[in-house]
Coordinates of C-alpha atoms and ligand atoms in Angstrom, one line a residue:
M1 CA 7.4 15.1 -16.1
T2 CA 7.7 16.2 -12.4
H3 CA 10.8 17.2 -10.7
P4 CA 10.1 16.4 -7.1
Q5 CA 13.7 17.6 -5.9
D6 CA 12.8 21.2 -6.9
Q7 CA 10.6 21.8 -3.9
S8 CA 10.8 25.6 -4.0
S9 CA 8.1 25.8 -6.8
V10 CA 5.6 23.8 -5.0
V11 CA 3.3 25.8 -2.9
V12 CA 2.1 23.9 0.0
P13 CA -1.5 25.5 1.2
E14 CA -1.1 27.1 4.4
P15 CA -3.9 25.2 6.2
V16 CA -1.8 22.0 5.7
V17 CA 1.4 23.5 6.7
D18 CA -0.5 24.7 9.9
A19 CA -2.1 21.5 10.7
A20 CA 1.1 19.7 10.4
R21 CA 3.1 22.0 12.5
G22 CA 0.5 21.8 15.3
A23 CA -0.1 18.1 15.2
S24 CA 1.7 15.7 17.8
R25 CA 0.2 12.5 16.6
I26 CA 0.1 12.2 12.9
V27 CA -1.4 9.2 11.0
V28 CA -0.6 8.8 7.1
L29 CA -2.9 6.4 5.4
T30 CA -1.5 5.2 2.0
G31 CA -3.0 3.5 -1.0
A32 CA -1.7 2.6 -4.6
G33 CA -1.1 6.3 -5.6
M34 CA 1.5 6.5 -3.0
S35 CA 3.5 4.1 -5.1
A36 CA 2.4 5.4 -8.5
E37 CA 5.4 7.7 -9.2
S38 CA 7.6 4.5 -8.3
G39 CA 5.9 3.0 -11.4
I40 CA 4.6 0.2 -9.4
A41 CA 1.7 -1.8 -11.6
T42 CA -1.9 -1.7 -10.5
F43 CA -3.7 -4.9 -10.6
R44 CA -4.6 -4.3 -14.1
D45 CA -1.3 -3.4 -15.4
A46 CA 0.2 -6.5 -13.8
R47 CA -2.1 -8.7 -15.9
T48 CA 0.1 -9.3 -18.8
G49 CA 1.0 -12.5 -20.8
L50 CA -0.4 -15.5 -19.3
W51 CA -2.4 -13.5 -16.9
K52 CA -4.1 -11.1 -19.2
D53 CA -7.2 -13.0 -19.9
F54 CA -7.9 -13.5 -16.0
D55 CA -10.0 -11.2 -13.9
P56 CA -8.4 -9.9 -10.6
K57 CA -10.8 -11.9 -8.9
D58 CA -9.5 -15.1 -10.5
L59 CA -5.8 -14.0 -9.2
A60 CA -6.6 -12.5 -5.9
S61 CA -9.3 -14.5 -4.3
P62 CA -9.5 -17.7 -2.3
E63 CA -11.5 -19.4 -5.1
G64 CA -8.9 -18.6 -7.5
W65 CA -6.2 -20.1 -5.3
Q66 CA -8.4 -23.3 -5.1
A67 CA -8.9 -23.5 -8.7
D68 CA -5.4 -23.0 -9.9
S69 CA -2.5 -22.1 -7.1
D70 CA 0.3 -22.5 -9.5
L71 CA -1.3 -19.6 -11.8
V72 CA -1.8 -17.4 -8.7
W73 CA 1.6 -18.1 -7.0
G74 CA 3.1 -17.2 -10.5
W75 CA 1.2 -13.9 -10.7
Y76 CA 2.4 -13.1 -7.1
R77 CA 6.0 -13.8 -7.6
W78 CA 5.9 -11.7 -10.8
R79 CA 4.2 -8.8 -9.1
A80 CA 6.7 -9.2 -6.4
E81 CA 9.5 -9.1 -9.0
L82 CA 7.9 -5.8 -10.5
V83 CA 8.2 -4.3 -7.0
R84 CA 11.8 -5.3 -6.3
R85 CA 12.8 -3.6 -9.7
S86 CA 11.1 -0.4 -8.4
E87 CA 12.6 2.3 -6.1
P88 CA 10.9 4.4 -3.4
N89 CA 9.9 7.8 -4.6
A90 CA 10.5 11.3 -3.1
G91 CA 7.2 10.8 -1.2
H92 CA 8.2 7.6 0.7
I93 CA 11.5 9.2 1.6
A94 CA 9.7 12.4 2.9
L95 CA 7.8 10.2 5.2
A96 CA 10.9 8.3 6.6
R97 CA 12.4 11.8 7.4
W98 CA 9.3 13.1 9.1
Q99 CA 9.4 10.1 11.2
E100 CA 12.7 11.1 12.3
R101 CA 11.1 14.1 13.8
A102 CA 7.6 13.6 14.8
H103 CA 5.2 10.8 15.8
V104 CA 4.2 9.7 12.4
D105 CA 2.3 6.4 12.1
I106 CA 1.9 4.9 8.6
A107 CA -1.0 2.5 7.8
T108 CA -1.1 1.3 4.1
Q109 CA -3.2 -0.6 2.0
N110 CA -0.2 -1.2 -0.2
V111 CA 1.2 -4.6 -0.4
D112 CA 4.7 -3.5 -1.6
D113 CA 7.6 -2.7 0.7
L114 CA 8.6 0.7 -0.6
H115 CA 7.7 2.7 2.7
E116 CA 10.2 0.1 4.5
R117 CA 13.0 0.5 1.7
A118 CA 12.8 4.2 2.0
G119 CA 13.7 3.8 5.8
A120 CA 10.2 4.2 7.3
T121 CA 8.6 2.2 10.0
V122 CA 5.1 0.7 8.7
L123 CA 2.6 0.4 11.8
S124 CA 0.2 -1.5 9.8
H125 CA 0.1 -3.3 6.4
V126 CA -3.6 -3.5 6.4
H127 CA -3.8 -5.6 3.1
G128 CA -1.0 -7.7 4.0
S129 CA 2.4 -7.9 2.1
L130 CA 3.8 -9.3 -1.0
F131 CA 6.9 -10.3 1.0
E132 CA 5.2 -12.1 4.1
P133 CA 3.9 -15.2 2.6
Y134 CA 2.4 -17.9 5.1
C135 CA 1.0 -21.6 5.1
S136 CA -2.5 -21.7 3.8
D137 CA -3.2 -24.7 6.1
C138 CA -1.4 -24.1 9.3
G139 CA -0.9 -20.1 9.1
V140 CA 2.9 -20.4 9.9
R141 CA 5.1 -17.6 8.6
A142 CA 7.3 -18.9 5.5
Q143 CA 10.8 -17.9 5.5
L144 CA 11.5 -17.7 1.8
D145 CA 14.7 -16.2 0.1
D146 CA 14.3 -13.5 -2.8
A147 CA 14.7 -16.2 -5.5
A148 CA 11.7 -18.3 -4.0
M149 CA 9.7 -15.3 -3.6
S150 CA 10.2 -13.0 -6.7
E151 CA 12.5 -14.2 -9.3
A152 CA 10.0 -15.7 -11.6
E153 CA 10.2 -14.9 -15.2
A154 CA 7.1 -13.3 -16.7
D155 CA 4.4 -15.5 -17.6
Q156 CA 5.0 -18.4 -15.7
R157 CA 2.9 -20.9 -13.8
V158 CA 5.0 -21.8 -10.4
P159 CA 3.9 -24.5 -7.9
P160 CA 3.8 -22.9 -4.5
P161 CA 6.4 -24.1 -1.9
E162 CA 5.4 -26.6 0.6
C163 CA 5.1 -25.6 4.5
P164 CA 8.0 -27.2 6.4
V165 CA 5.4 -27.7 9.4
C166 CA 2.4 -29.3 8.0
G167 CA 3.2 -29.9 4.3
G168 CA 0.3 -27.5 3.2
L169 CA 0.8 -24.9 0.5
I170 CA 2.4 -21.6 1.2
R171 CA 0.2 -18.8 -0.2
P172 CA 0.8 -15.0 -0.9
G173 CA 0.7 -12.7 2.0
A174 CA -1.8 -10.3 0.4
V175 CA -5.3 -10.3 1.6
W176 CA -7.6 -11.4 -1.0
F177 CA -11.2 -10.3 -2.2
G178 CA -13.7 -11.6 0.1
E179 CA -11.3 -12.2 3.0
S180 CA -11.2 -10.3 6.2
L181 CA -8.4 -8.2 7.2
P182 CA -5.7 -9.4 9.7
E183 CA -7.1 -8.3 13.0
D184 CA -3.8 -7.1 14.4
A185 CA -3.5 -5.0 11.3
W186 CA -6.8 -3.4 11.4
A187 CA -6.8 -2.8 15.1
A188 CA -3.6 -1.0 15.0
A189 CA -4.5 1.2 12.4
E190 CA -8.1 2.1 14.0
D191 CA -6.3 2.9 17.1
A192 CA -3.7 5.1 15.8
V193 CA -6.5 7.2 13.6
R194 CA -8.6 7.3 17.0
A195 CA -5.4 8.7 18.9
A196 CA -4.3 11.2 16.1
D197 CA -4.6 14.8 15.8
L198 CA -3.8 15.1 12.0
V199 CA -4.7 12.3 9.6
L200 CA -3.3 12.5 5.7
V201 CA -4.8 10.2 3.4
V202 CA -2.5 9.9 0.4
G203 CA -3.2 8.2 -3.0
T204 CA -6.3 6.2 -2.2
S205 CA -9.5 6.0 -4.2
G206 CA -11.5 5.3 -0.9
V207 CA -13.7 2.7 -2.4
V208 CA -12.2 -0.5 -0.5
Y209 CA -13.7 -1.0 3.1
P210 CA -13.1 -1.2 5.7
F211 CA -9.8 0.9 5.1
A212 CA -12.0 3.6 3.3
G213 CA -13.9 4.0 6.6
L214 CA -10.7 5.2 8.5
P215 CA -11.1 9.0 7.5
A216 CA -14.4 9.1 9.2
I217 CA -13.4 7.3 12.1
A218 CA -10.4 10.0 12.5
R219 CA -12.9 12.9 12.0
S220 CA -15.4 11.7 14.5
A221 CA -12.4 11.1 17.1
G222 CA -11.5 14.5 16.5
A223 CA -8.7 14.6 14.2
T224 CA -8.0 17.1 11.1
V225 CA -8.3 15.0 8.0
V226 CA -5.9 16.2 5.0
E227 CA -6.3 14.4 1.5
I228 CA -3.5 14.6 -0.9
N229 CA -4.7 13.2 -4.4
P230 CA -4.5 14.7 -7.7
V231 CA -8.3 14.0 -8.0
E232 CA -11.5 14.0 -6.0
T233 CA -12.3 10.7 -4.3
E234 CA -14.9 9.1 -2.4
V235 CA -13.2 10.1 0.8
S236 CA -12.9 13.7 -0.2
D237 CA -15.9 14.9 1.7
M238 CA -14.6 13.5 4.9
A239 CA -11.5 15.6 4.5
D240 CA -11.1 19.0 6.3
Y241 CA -8.9 20.0 3.6
R242 CA -8.3 18.7 -0.1
W243 CA -4.8 19.1 -1.6
R244 CA -4.6 18.3 -5.3
A245 CA -1.0 17.1 -5.2
T246 CA 0.8 14.0 -6.0
A247 CA 2.5 12.0 -3.3
A248 CA 6.2 12.5 -4.9
V249 CA 5.6 16.2 -5.1
G250 CA 3.4 17.1 -2.1
L251 CA 5.0 15.2 0.6
P252 CA 8.5 16.1 0.1
A253 CA 7.3 20.1 -0.2
L254 CA 5.4 19.5 3.1
V255 CA 8.1 17.9 5.2
A256 CA 10.5 20.6 4.0
Q257 CA 8.4 23.3 5.6
L258 CA 8.1 21.8 9.1
Ligands
NAD301 N1 1.5 -0.8 -4.7 C1 0.5 -1.6 -4.2 O1 0.8 -2.4 -3.1 C2 -0.8 -1.7 -4.8 C3 -1.0 -1.4 -6.1 C4 -2.4 -1.6 -6.7 C5 -3.3 -2.0 -6.0 N2 -3.2 -2.4 -4.5 C6 -4.5 -2.8 -3.9 O2 -5.5 -2.6 -4.5 C7 -6.4 -1.8 -3.7 C8 -6.8 -0.2 -4.5 O3 -7.2 0.6 -3.5 P1 -6.2 1.9 -3.5 O4 -7.2 2.9 -2.9 O5 -5.2 1.6 -2.8 O6 -6.0 2.5 -5.1 P2 -6.8 2.7 -6.4 O7 -6.0 2.4 -7.4 O8 -8.2 2.6 -6.2 O9 -6.6 4.5 -6.1 C9 -5.5 5.0 -6.3 C10 -5.5 6.5 -6.0 O10 -4.3 7.2 -6.1 C11 -4.5 8.2 -6.6 N3 -3.3 8.7 -7.2 C12 -2.9 8.5 -8.6 N4 -1.6 8.8 -8.8 C13 -1.1 9.3 -7.6 C14 -0.1 10.1 -7.1 N5 0.8 10.2 -8.0 N6 -0.1 10.7 -5.8 C15 -1.2 10.6 -5.2 N7 -2.3 9.9 -5.5 C16 -2.3 9.4 -6.8 C17 -5.7 8.2 -7.9 O11 -6.2 9.4 -8.1 C18 -6.6 7.3 -7.0 O12 -7.5 8.0 -6.1 C19 -6.0 -1.9 -2.4 O13 -6.7 -2.9 -1.6 C20 -4.5 -2.2 -2.5 O14 -4.2 -3.1 -1.5 C21 -1.8 -2.2 -4.0
ZN302 ZN1 1.4 -25.4 7.6

């Protein structure tokens, strides 16, 4: 059990504090580990009941959608419901506070809305958002209320809503396996790391490309790269400094020292 409120006992490595104090443009790249201490289910954990026998690729791919859109829509509604029942953690809140005092851009792989609910502005949801569904035919953004988007019972197939413009099916707003990233979201993230002098990489295993290439882009553009993760990852080699801490413990301790 960690006590994120008690920052006095957390030692922030000096090079990390120095880098953060000296930076004028900061980018924070976040992955699933950012939301782990909020209890957000991973792909694997969110496959219970009806969905337990399916591979993530059956639930999060264009082929899965073609095969059974009710199954996929039901699963995404359930995942959105799990997120709604969760709260931002002390790490999300610390980033929101930091944004009030410095130029801090957040680019996330997470499809949850916990950065926003902590009061932060997200520059880029590189892998889309659970809360931004759109038409699978004409692409128009769907305006769905909470009930339509997330209040599914567990274990339920749900037919997707129809597009008010063209009658096509409304699909989840997350990027699926095999799909390319939304161009604007990728360009915003890439431009931000190129302009940054400090890039923090928080809670990502660094295996999903092209997001996992951002630390290397940052580094070759001259930024200092700091990793915050309890374990070694595929992008650890890219970091100037590796801080073995969790998001909800490390980030509040760091921001408290600035
Ligand atoms: N919350 C979400 O929106 C969510 C959740 C699961 C998966 N996804 C998707 O799945 C893919 C997975 O890639 P990924 O790299 O984001 O996740 P990942 O699951 O591959 O890696 C998570 C990383 O977080 C680290 N970690 C675990 N607990 C941590 C903590 N408390 N603090 C800091 N780090 C911690 C782990 O060591 C690991 O390196 C992405 O494409 C993402 O869009 C999103
Ligand atoms: Zn449409």
